[in-house]
Coordinates of C-alpha atoms in Angstrom, one line a residue:
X1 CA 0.0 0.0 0.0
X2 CA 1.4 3.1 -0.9
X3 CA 0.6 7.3 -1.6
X4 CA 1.6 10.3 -2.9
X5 CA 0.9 13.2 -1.7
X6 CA -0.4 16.2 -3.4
X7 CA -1.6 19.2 -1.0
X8 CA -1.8 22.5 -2.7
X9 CA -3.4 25.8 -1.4
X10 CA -6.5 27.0 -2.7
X11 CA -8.1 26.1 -5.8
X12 CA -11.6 26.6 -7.1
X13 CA -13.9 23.5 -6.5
X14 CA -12.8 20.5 -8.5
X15 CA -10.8 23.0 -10.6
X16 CA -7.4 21.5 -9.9
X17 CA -5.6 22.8 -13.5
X18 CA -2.9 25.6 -13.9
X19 CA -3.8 29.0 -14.9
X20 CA -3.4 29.4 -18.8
X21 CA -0.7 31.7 -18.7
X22 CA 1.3 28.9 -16.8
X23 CA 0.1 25.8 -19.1
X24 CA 1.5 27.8 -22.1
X25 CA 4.5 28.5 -20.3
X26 CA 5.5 24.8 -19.2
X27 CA 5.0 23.3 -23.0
X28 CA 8.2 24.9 -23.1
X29 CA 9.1 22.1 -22.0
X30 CA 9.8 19.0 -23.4
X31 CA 10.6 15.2 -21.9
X32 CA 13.8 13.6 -23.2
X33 CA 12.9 10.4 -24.7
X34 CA 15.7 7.9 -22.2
X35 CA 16.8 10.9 -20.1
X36 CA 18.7 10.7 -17.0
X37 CA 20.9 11.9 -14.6
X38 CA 23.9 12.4 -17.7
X39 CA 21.5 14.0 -20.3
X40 CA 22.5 17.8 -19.2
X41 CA 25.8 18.8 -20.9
X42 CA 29.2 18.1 -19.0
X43 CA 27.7 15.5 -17.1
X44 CA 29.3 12.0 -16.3
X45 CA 28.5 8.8 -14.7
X46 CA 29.1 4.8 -13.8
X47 CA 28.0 2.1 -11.8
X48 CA 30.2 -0.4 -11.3
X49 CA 30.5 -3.5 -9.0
X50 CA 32.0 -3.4 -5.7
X51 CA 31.6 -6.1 -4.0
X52 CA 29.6 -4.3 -1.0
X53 CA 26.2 -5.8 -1.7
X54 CA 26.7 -10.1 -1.6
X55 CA 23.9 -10.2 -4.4
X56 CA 27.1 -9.3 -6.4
X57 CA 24.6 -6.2 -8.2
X58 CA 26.0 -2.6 -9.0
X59 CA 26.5 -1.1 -5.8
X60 CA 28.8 1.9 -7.0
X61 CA 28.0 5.0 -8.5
X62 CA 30.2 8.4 -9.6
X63 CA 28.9 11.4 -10.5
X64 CA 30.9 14.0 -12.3
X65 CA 30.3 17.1 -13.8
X66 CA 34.0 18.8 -16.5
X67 CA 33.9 21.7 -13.9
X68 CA 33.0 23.1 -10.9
X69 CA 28.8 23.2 -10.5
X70 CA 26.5 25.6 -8.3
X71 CA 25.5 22.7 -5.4
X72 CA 22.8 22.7 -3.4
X73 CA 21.3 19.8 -1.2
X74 CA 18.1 18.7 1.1
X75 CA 18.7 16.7 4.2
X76 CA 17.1 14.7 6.9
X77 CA 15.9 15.6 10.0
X78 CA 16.4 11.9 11.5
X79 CA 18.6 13.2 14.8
X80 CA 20.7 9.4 14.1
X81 CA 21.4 11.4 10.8
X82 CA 24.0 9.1 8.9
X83 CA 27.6 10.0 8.8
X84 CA 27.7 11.0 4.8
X85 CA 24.7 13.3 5.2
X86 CA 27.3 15.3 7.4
X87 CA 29.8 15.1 5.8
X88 CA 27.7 16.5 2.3
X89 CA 26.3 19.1 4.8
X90 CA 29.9 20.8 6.1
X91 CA 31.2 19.9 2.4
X92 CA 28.9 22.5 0.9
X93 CA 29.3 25.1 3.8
X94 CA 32.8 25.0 3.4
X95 CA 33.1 25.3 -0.2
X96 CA 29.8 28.3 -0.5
X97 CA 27.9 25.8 -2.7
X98 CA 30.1 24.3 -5.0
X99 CA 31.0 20.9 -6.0
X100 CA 31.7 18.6 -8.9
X101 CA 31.3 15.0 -7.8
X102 CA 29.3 13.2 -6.2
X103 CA 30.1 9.4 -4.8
X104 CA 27.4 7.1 -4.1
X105 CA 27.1 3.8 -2.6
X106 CA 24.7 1.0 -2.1
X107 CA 24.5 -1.9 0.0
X108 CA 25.6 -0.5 3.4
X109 CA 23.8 2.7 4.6
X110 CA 27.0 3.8 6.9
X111 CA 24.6 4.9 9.4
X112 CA 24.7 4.3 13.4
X113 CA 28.2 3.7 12.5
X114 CA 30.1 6.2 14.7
X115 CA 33.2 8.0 14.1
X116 CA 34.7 5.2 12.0
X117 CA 31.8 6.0 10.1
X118 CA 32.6 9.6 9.9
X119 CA 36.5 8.8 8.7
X120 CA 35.0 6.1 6.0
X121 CA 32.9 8.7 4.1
X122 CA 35.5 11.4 4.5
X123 CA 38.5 8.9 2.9
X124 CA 35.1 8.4 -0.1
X125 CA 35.5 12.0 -0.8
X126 CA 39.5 12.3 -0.3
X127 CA 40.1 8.8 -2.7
X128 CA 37.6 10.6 -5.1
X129 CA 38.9 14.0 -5.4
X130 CA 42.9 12.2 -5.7
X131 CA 41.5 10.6 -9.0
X132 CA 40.1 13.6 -10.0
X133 CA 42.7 16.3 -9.4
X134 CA 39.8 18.1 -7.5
X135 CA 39.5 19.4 -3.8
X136 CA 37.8 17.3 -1.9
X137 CA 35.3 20.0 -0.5
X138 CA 34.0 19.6 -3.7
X139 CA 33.6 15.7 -3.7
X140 CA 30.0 14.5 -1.9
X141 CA 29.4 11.2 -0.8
X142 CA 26.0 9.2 -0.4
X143 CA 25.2 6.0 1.1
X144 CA 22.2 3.8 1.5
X145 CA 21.7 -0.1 2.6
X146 CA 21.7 -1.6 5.6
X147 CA 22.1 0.6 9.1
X148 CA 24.7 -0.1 11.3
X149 CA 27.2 -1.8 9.1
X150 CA 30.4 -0.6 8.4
X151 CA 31.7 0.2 5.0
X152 CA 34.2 -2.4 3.6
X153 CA 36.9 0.7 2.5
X154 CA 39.2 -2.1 0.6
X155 CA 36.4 -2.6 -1.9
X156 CA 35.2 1.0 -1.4
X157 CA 39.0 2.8 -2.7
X158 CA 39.2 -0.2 -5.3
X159 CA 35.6 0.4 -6.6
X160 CA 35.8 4.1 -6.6
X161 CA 39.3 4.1 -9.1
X162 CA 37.5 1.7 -11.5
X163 CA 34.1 3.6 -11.6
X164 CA 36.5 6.8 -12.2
X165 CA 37.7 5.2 -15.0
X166 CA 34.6 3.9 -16.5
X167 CA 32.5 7.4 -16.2
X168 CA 30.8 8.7 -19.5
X169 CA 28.4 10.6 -21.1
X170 CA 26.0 7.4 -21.7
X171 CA 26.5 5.8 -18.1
X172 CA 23.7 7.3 -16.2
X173 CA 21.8 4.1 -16.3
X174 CA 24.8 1.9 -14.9
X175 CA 24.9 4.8 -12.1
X176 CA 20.9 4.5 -11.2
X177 CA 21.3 0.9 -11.4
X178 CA 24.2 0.8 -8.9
X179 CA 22.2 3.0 -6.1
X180 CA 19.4 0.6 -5.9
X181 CA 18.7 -1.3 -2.7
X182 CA 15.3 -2.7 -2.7
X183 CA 14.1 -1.0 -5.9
X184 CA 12.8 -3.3 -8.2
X185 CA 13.3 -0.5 -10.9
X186 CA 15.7 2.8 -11.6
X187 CA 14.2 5.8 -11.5
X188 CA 15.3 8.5 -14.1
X189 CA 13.9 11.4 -15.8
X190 CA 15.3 14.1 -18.0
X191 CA 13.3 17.4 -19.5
X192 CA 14.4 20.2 -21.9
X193 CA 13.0 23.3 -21.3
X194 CA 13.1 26.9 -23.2
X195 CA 14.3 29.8 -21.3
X196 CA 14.0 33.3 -22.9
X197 CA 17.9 33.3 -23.2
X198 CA 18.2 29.6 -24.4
X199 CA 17.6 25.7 -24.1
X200 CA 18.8 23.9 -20.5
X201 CA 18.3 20.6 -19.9
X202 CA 17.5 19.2 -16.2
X203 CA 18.0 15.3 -14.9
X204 CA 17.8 13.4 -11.9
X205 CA 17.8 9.8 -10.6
X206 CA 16.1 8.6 -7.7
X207 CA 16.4 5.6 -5.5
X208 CA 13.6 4.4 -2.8
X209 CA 11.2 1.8 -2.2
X210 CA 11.0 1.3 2.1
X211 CA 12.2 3.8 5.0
X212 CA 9.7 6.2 2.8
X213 CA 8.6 8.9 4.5
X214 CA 10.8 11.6 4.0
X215 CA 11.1 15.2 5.9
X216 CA 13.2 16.6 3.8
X217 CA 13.9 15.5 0.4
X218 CA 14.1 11.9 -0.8
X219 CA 15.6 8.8 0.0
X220 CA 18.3 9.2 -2.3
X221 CA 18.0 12.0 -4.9
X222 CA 20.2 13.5 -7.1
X223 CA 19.7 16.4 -10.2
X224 CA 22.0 17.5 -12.7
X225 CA 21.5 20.8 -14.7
X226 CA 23.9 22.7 -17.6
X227 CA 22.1 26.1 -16.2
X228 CA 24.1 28.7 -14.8
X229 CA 22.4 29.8 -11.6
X230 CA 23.4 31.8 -8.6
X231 CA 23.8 30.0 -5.8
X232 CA 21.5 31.3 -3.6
X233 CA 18.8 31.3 -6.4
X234 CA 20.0 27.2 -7.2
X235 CA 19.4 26.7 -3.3
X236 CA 16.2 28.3 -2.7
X237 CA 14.9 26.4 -6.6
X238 CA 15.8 22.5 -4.9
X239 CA 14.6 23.8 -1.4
X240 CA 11.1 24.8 -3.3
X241 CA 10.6 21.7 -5.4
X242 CA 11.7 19.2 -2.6
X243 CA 9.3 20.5 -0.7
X244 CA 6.6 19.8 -3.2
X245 CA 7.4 16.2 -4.1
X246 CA 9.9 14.0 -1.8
X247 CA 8.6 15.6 1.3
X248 CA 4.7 14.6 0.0
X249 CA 5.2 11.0 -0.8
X250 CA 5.0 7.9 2.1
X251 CA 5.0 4.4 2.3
X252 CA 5.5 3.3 5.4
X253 CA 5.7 6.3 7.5
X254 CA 9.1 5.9 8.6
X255 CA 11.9 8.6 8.1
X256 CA 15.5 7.3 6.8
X257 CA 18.9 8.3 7.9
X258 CA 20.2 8.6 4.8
X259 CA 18.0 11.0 2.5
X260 CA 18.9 13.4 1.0
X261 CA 18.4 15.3 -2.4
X262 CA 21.6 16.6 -4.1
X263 CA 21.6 19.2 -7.0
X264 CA 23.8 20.3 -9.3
X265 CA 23.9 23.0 -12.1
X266 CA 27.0 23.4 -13.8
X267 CA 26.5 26.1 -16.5
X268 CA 28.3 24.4 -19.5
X269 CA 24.8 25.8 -21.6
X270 CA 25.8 29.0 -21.2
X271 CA 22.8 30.1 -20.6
X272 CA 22.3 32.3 -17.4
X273 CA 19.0 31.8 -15.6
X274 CA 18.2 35.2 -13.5
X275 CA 14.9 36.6 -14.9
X276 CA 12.3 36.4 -13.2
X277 CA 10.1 34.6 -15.6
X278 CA 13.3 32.5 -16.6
X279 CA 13.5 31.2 -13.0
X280 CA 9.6 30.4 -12.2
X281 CA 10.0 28.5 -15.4
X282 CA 13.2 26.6 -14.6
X283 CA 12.1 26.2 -11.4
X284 CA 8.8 24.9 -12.3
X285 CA 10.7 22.3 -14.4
X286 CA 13.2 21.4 -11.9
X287 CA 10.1 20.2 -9.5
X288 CA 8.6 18.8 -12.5
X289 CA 11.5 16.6 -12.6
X290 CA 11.8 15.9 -8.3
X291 CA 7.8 15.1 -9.0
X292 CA 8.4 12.4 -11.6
X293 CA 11.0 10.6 -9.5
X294 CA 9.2 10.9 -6.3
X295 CA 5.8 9.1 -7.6
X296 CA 8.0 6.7 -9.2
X297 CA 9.7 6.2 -5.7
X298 CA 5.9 5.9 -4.0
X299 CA 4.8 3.1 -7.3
X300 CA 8.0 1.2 -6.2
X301 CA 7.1 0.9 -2.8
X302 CA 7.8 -2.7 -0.7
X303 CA 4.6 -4.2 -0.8
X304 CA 3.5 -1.4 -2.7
X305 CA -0.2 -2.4 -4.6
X306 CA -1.7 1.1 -5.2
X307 CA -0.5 4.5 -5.9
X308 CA -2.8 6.9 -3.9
X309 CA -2.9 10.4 -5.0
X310 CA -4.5 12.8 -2.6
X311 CA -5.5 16.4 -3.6
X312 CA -6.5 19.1 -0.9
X313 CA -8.3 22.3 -2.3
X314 CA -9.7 25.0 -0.4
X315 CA -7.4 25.4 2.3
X316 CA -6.4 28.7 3.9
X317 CA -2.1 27.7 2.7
X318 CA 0.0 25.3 1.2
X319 CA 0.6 24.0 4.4
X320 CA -2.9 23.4 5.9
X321 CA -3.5 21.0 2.5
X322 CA 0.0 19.3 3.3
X323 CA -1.0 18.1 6.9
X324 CA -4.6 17.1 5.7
X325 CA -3.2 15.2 2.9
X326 CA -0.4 14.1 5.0
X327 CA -2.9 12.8 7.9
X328 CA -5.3 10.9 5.0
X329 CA -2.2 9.3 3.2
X330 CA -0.8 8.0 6.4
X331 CA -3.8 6.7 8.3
X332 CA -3.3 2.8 8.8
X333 CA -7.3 2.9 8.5
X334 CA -7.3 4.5 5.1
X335 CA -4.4 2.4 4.0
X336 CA -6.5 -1.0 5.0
X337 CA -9.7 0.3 2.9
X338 CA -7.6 1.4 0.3
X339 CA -5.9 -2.2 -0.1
X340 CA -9.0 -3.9 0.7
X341 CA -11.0 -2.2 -2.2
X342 CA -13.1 -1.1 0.2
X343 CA -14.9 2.6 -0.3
X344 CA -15.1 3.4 3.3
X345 CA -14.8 7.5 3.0
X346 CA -15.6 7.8 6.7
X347 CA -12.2 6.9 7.8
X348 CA -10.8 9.5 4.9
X349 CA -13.3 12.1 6.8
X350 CA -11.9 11.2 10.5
X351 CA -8.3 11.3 9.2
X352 CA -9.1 14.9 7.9
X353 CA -10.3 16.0 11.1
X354 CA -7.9 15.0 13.2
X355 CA -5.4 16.4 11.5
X356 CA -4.9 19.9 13.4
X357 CA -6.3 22.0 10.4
X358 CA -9.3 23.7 12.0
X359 CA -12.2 23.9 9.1
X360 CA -16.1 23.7 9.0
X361 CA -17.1 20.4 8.8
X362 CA -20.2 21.4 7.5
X363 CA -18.5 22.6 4.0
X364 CA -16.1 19.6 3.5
X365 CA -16.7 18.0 0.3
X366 CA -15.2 14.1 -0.4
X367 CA -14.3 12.6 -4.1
X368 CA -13.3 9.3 -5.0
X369 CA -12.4 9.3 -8.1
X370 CA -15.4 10.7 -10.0
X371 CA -17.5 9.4 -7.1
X372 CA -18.9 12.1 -4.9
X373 CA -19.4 10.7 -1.4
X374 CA -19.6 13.7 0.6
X375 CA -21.3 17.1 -0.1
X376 CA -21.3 20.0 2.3
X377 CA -20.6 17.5 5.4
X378 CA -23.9 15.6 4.3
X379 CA -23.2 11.9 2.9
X380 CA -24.6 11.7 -0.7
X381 CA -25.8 8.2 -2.4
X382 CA -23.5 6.3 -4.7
X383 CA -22.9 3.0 -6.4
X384 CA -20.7 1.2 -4.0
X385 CA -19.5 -1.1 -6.9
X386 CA -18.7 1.4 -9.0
X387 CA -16.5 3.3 -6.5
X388 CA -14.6 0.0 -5.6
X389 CA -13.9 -0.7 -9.1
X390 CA -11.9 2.4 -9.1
X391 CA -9.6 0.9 -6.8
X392 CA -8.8 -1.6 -9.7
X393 CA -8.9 0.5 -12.8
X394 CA -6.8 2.7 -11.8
X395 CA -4.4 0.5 -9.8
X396 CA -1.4 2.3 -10.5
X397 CA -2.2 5.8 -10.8
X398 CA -5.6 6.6 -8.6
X399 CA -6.6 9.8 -7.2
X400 CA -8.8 11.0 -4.7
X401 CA -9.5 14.7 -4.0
X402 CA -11.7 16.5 -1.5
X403 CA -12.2 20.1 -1.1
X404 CA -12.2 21.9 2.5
X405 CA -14.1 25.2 1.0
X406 CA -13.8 27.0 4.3
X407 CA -11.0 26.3 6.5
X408 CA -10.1 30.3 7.0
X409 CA -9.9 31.1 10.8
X410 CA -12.2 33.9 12.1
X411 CA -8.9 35.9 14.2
X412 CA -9.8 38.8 16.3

C-alpha cells in the first residue's frame, strides 16, 4: 500500500488545473525520450561493481560534472542522521555551494556507525577528489543499505578508481542501477525546457522503495543541470521543489537516515537563468522533474499495490492541505480500505479532522475518483461497486480529492 501526496493551497472547486498563462508556459518544456541523470551537458557517470552488496549487483556509483557546479542539497531531520549526510552538509558550507562529484554507494547505509563511520565517508571523498585532481570539499558522498554496518573501505578505494575510469556521457543508467537497494526499478527522468535566453536541460535519478517517509527530500536524490544559476537562487529552486514532491510521498511512514536530495547546475549551456520569468520557469521544471521521481519512488514501494494520490483544495495555505493530505495518506485505517477495495470514506473524513487544520465540517466536500461521497458535510448516495472498481482501474495511478471550502480562521 502506498501514496503520494499532493496538497496545494487554494483552488476553485474541482478545478485542480494551472492557470493558462502557466500551461502555455511549461510546453516549453519538453521530456527527453531515455533521459537521466547524464542528459544535461558536461555530465558524467558509472556504476560499477564493488563487492559491497553479496547479491554481487552494481553497488557503486560516480557522479561527475568537467567543472565546478553551483550545489545545493536537502537533508534529513532523523537526529541518528548518517555520517555521509554530514559530511555532504559541512562539504557545501565549506566550499559556499560548489561541488563537482558526487560518490554514491549502495549496500551499506554507513549509518549508526560512529566515528569510523565519519572517517569512511570522509576517505570516499578524499580517494575521489585524488582521482580527479579536484578538492575534496567539492567531492560528496552518499550511502544507502543496511544501518549499522560498516563500510568495507578495501572494496570501497578499489571500486571508486575503476568507476572513475569507466564514467561517460552514456553511463547514467549503470549509475541509477548501482544505487538501488530494494528497488525493483531505476528511476530517471530528464526534460528540456526553453528559457527566454536559451535551451537547458534538467535530470535526476532517484532511489527508494521502504524507509519512505521523508522530511526533507528523498531517500536518495540527485539532479544535474547545464544552467548557470546563482547560488542562492540554485538553493532556494531545490529547497522549493523538494518540498513539493519528496517531502509529500510515504510508504511506510518511517523517516531514513540517509535521505537526501543533491543538485547540481554546472553552466556548461551558457545560458544564465536570472529573470524572473526564466527562474519560475526553470524552477517549475526542476520540480517537474523531483515530482516524476518521487511518484515513481511511491509506485516502487515494498509491498507497494496502489498508488494513492490525494489532492486538498480549499485550504487557507499550502501547508494546511499538506498536513490534511499528509494525515489521509498516512492513516493505517485508510491504507486498510484502500488495499481492501473497500470505499469506506468515513475513515478519509476522520483522518481529515484529526489532523490539526481547524475547518467547517459542514462545507467539507469528499471525491473518489469521479465518485462524490460527501457534499457540504452531508453523505450523498453512490454505487458502492462502481467506486470499488476504481480501486482496480486505476491500480497504479488513482486519485482522490476533497475540497475543505472554508477552512479560514475567524482571528480577532
Amino acid at each position: 500500500m502506498l501514496y503520494f501526496v499532493n496538497g496545494s493551497g487554494v483552488f476553485p472547486d474541482r478545478a485542480l488545473r494551472r492557470p493558462r498563462k502557466c500551461q502555455l508556459r511549461m510546453s516549453a518544456v519538453e521530456t527527453i525520450e531515455n533521459g537521466g541523470i547524464t542528459s544535461a551537458t558536461g555530465f558524467s557517470a558509472a556504476g560499477i561493481t564493488a563487492g559491497l552488496k553479496p547479491s554481487g549487483a552494481k553497488d557503486l556509483a560516480v557522479l561527475c560534472s568537467d567543472r565546478l557546479a553551483t550545489a545545493a542539497g536537502t537533508f534529513t531531520k532523523n537526529v541518528v542522521c548518517a555520517p555521509p549526510v554530514t559530511v555532504c552538509k559541512d562539504k557545501l558550507e565549506a566550499s559556499e555551494g560548489l561541488a563537482r562529484a558526487i560518490i554514491v554507494n549502495s549496500g551499506q547505509a554507513n549509518a549508526a556507525t560512529g566515528v569510523t563511520g565519519t572517517q569512511n565517508a570522509l576517505r570516499t571523498a578524499d580517494e575521489a577528489a585524488s582521482i580527479l585532481g579536484e578538492e575534496a570539499k567539492h567531492v560528496l558522498v552518499a550511502s544507502t543499505g543496511v544501518i549499522g554496518r560498516q563500510i568495507d573501505m578495501e572494496k570501497m578505494v578499489a571500486g571508486i578508481s575503476e568507476a572513475c575510469k569507466q564514467m561517460s556521457p552514456d553511463g547514467g543508467d549503470d549509475a541509477a542501477k548501482a544505487i538501488m537497494t530494494t528497488d525493483l526499478i531505476d528511476k530517471q527522468i530528464a526534460y528540456k525546457v526553453k528559457l527566454s535566453s536559451g535551451t537547458v536541460i534538467v535530470g535526476g535519478m532517484s532511489k527508494g522503495s521502504g524507509m519512505i517517509h521523508p522530511n526533507m527530500a528523498t531517500m536518495l536524490g540527485f539532479v544535474t543541470s547545464d544552467a548557470a544559476v546563482e547560488s542562492g537562487t540554485w538553493s532556494k529552486i531545490v529547497k522549493e521543489a523538494s518540498q513539493k514532491s519528496f517531502n509529500q510521498i510515504t510508504v511506510d511512514g518511517d523517516t531514513s537516515t540517509n535521505d537526501c536530495l543533491i543538485a547540481l547546475a554546472n553552466g556548461a549551456s551558457e545560458v544564465v537563468v536570472d529573470s524572473q520569468d526564466d527562474v519560475k520557469l526553470f524552477t517549475d521544471t526542476v520540480t517537474k522533474c523531483c515530482e516524476h521521481l518521487a511518484k515513481a519512488i511511491a509506485r516502487d514501494g515494498e509491498g507497494a499495490t496502489v498508488l494513492l494520490e490525494i489532492k486538498v483544495s480549499g485550504a487557507a495555505s499550502d501547508e494546511d492541505a499538506r498536513l490534511v493530505a499528509r494525515t489521509v495518506a498516512g492513516s493505517s485505517l485508510v491504507k486498510s480500505a484502500v488495499f481492501g477495495r473497500d470505499p469506506n470514506w468515513g475513515r478519509i473524513a476522520a483522518a481529515a479532522g484529526r489532523a490539526g487544520v481547524d475547518f467547517d465540517e459542514s462545507e467539507l466536500d469528499i471525491f473518489l475518483g469521479p465518485h462524490q461521497m460527501m457534499k457540504s458535510g452531508q453523505p450523498l448516495e453512490y454505487d458502492t461497486e462502481a467506486a470499488r472498481y476504481v480501486f482496480f482501474s486505476f491500480r497504479r495511478a488513482f486519485a482522490m480529492q476533497w475540497s475543505l471550502k472554508t477552512v479560514m480562521l475567524a482571528l480577532p
